[in-house]
XYZ file of C-alpha atoms in Angstrom:
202
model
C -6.056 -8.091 -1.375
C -2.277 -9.016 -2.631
C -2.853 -6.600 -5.466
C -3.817 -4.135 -3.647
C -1.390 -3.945 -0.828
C 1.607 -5.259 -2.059
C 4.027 -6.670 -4.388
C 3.748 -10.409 -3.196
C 5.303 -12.833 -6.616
C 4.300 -16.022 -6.171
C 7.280 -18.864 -5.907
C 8.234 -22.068 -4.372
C 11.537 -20.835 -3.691
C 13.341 -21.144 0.136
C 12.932 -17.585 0.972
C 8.891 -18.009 -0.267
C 8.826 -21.413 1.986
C 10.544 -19.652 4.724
C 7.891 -18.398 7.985
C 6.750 -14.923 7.903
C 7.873 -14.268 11.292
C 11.566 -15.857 10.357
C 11.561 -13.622 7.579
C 10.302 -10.375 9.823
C 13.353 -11.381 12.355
C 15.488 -11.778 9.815
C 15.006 -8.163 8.228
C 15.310 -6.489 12.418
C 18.535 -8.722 12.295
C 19.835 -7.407 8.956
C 18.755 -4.231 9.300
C 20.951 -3.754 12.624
C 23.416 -5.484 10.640
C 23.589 -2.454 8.160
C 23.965 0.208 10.624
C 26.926 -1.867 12.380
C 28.575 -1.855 9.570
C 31.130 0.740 9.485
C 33.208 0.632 6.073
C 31.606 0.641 2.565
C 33.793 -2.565 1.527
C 31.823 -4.255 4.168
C 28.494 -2.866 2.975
C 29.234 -3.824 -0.358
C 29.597 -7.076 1.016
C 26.727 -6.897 2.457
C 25.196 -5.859 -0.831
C 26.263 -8.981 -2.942
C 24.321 -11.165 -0.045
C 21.070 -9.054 -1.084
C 21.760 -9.375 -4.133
C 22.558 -13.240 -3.329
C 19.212 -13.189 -1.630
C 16.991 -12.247 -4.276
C 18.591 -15.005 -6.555
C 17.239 -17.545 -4.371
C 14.240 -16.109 -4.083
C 13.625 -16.323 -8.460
C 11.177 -12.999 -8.123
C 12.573 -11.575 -11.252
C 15.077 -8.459 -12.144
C 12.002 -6.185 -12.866
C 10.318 -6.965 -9.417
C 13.442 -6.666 -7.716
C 14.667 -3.173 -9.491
C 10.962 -2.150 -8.268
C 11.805 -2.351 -4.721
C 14.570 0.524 -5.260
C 13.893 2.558 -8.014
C 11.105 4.482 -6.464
C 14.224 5.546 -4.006
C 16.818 6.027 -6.089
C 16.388 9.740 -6.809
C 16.240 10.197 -2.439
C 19.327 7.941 -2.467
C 21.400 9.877 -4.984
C 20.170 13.525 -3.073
C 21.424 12.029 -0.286
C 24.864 10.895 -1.531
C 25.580 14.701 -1.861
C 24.470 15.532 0.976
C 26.671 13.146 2.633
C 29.492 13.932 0.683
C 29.736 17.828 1.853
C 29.474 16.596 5.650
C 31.082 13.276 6.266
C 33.278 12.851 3.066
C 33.180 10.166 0.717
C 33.225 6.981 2.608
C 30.030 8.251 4.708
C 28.346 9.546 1.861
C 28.886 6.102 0.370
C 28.369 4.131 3.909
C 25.053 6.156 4.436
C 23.522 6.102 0.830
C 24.136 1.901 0.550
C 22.649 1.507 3.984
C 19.407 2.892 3.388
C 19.510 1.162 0.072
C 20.338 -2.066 1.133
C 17.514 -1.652 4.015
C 15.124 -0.501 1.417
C 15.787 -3.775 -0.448
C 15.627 -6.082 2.021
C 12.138 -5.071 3.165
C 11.277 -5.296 -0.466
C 12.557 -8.669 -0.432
C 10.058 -9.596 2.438
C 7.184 -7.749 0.625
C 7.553 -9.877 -2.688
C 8.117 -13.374 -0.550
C 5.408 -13.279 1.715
C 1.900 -13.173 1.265
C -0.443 -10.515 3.063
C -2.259 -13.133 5.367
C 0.806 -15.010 6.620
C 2.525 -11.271 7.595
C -0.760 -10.606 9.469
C -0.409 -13.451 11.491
C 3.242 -13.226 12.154
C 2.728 -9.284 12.866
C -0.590 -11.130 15.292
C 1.655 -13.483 16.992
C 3.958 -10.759 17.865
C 1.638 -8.332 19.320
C -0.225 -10.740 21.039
C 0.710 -9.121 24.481
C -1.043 -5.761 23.369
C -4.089 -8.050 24.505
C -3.763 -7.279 27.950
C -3.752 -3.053 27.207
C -6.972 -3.783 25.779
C -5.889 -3.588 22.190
C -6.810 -6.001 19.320
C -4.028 -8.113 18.306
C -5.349 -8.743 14.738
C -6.178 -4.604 14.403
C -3.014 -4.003 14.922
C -1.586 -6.356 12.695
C -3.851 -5.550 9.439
C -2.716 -1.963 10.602
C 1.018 -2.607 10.262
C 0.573 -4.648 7.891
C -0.846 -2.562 5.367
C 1.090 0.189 6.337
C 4.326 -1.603 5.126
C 2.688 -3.148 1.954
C 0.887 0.643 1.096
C 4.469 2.232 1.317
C 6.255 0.534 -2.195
C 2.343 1.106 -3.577
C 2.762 4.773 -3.025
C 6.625 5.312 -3.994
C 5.587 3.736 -7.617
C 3.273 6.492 -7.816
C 5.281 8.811 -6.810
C 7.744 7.701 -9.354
C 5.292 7.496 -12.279
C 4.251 11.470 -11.104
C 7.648 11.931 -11.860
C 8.248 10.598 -15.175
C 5.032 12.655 -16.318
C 6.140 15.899 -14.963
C 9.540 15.343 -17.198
C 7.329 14.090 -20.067
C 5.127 17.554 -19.673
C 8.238 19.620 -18.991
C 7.021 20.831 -15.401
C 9.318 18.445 -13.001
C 9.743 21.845 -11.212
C 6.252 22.189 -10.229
C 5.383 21.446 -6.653
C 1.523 21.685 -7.217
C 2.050 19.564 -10.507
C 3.253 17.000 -8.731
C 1.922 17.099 -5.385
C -2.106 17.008 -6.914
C -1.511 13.765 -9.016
C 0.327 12.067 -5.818
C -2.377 12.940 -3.488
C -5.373 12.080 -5.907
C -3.605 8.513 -6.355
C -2.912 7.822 -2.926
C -6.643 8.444 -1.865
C -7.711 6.293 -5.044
C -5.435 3.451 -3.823
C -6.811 3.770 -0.541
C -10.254 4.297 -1.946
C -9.849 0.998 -3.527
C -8.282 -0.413 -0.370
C -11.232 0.632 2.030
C -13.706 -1.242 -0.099
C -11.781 -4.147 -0.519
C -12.105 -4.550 3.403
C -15.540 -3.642 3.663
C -16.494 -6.282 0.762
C -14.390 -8.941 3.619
C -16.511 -7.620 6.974
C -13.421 -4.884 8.018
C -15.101 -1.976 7.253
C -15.443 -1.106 11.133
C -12.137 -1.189 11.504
């Protein structure tokens, strides 16, 4: 299941040994954090403790450059965007927010496993019970939902790079058809890897 919906590296590190639902608080906490933040020295502050952060957590410069590449061409659109209407220091403020955010929810991806996030993501929605809704649903929802999104950015990406290779990154249709066929063969792939574990009714 890990291979399919996710980017979980294994590790013994503190972030890896840290709780699920620590780590789930944690990115709410941060993520608040980064939209606080007013002034792009503090965000670059706030950048060297990601960067900080995936140190401790040992998952490896090409896992870690994963988590953002697949937004990097969204980040840099939106730089100039930024820049026309709130000047420099927004464009700069705005761009390394949703960066930083991006990162840090990568960072939870690669340090937690699948099951433990389901349970944490179970815990929390526990109430829903009493609506009439299934706890565990929900959480294999959300669940995969977050782990399908870095799964289908990588795609995206790798559309990309063969467009440029075949000279057509201009093409809508050229790469619209390759991202659609590969998201319904990931979740394709996905579907019977539940069914093969008793979720197909799901």
């Amino acid at each position: 299941m890990n291979a399919l919906t996710g980017a979980y590296v294994p590790g013994s590190s503190p972030l890896h040994r840290l709780p699920a639902g620590a780590k789930l608080a944690g990115l709410a906490v941060a993520c608040t954090v980064l939209v606080l933040l007013g002034s792009p020295l503090a965000l670059a502050g706030a950048g060297v403790v990601v960067v900080v952060l995936y140190a401790l957590s040992r998952v490896g410069v090409a896992a870690a450059w994963a988590q953002v590449r697949p937004v990097r061409w969204f980040a840099a659109a939106l730089f100039v965007m930024q820049l026309v209407f709130a000047g420099l220091d927004g464009a700069v403020s705005t761009t390394l927010r949703v960066v930083l955010a991006v990162a840090l929810a990568g960072l939870v991806t690669l340090t937690t496993r699948t099951a433990a996030m389901m349970r944490a993501l179970e815990r929390c929605l526990s109430p829903a019970r009493f609506v009439g809704l299934d706890p565990f649903r929900l959480s294999l929802l959300l669940s995969l939902t977050v782990r399908s999104v870095p799964v289908v950015a990588a795609l995206a990406a790798r559309v990309r790079e063969a467009q440029r290779a075949r000279g057509v990154e201009r093409s809508v249709r050229a790469f619209a058809v390759p991202l659609v066929v590969g998201a319904l063969r990931h979740a394709d792939a996905l579907g019977e890897a539940l069914s093969a574990r008793g979720f197909d009714d799901l």
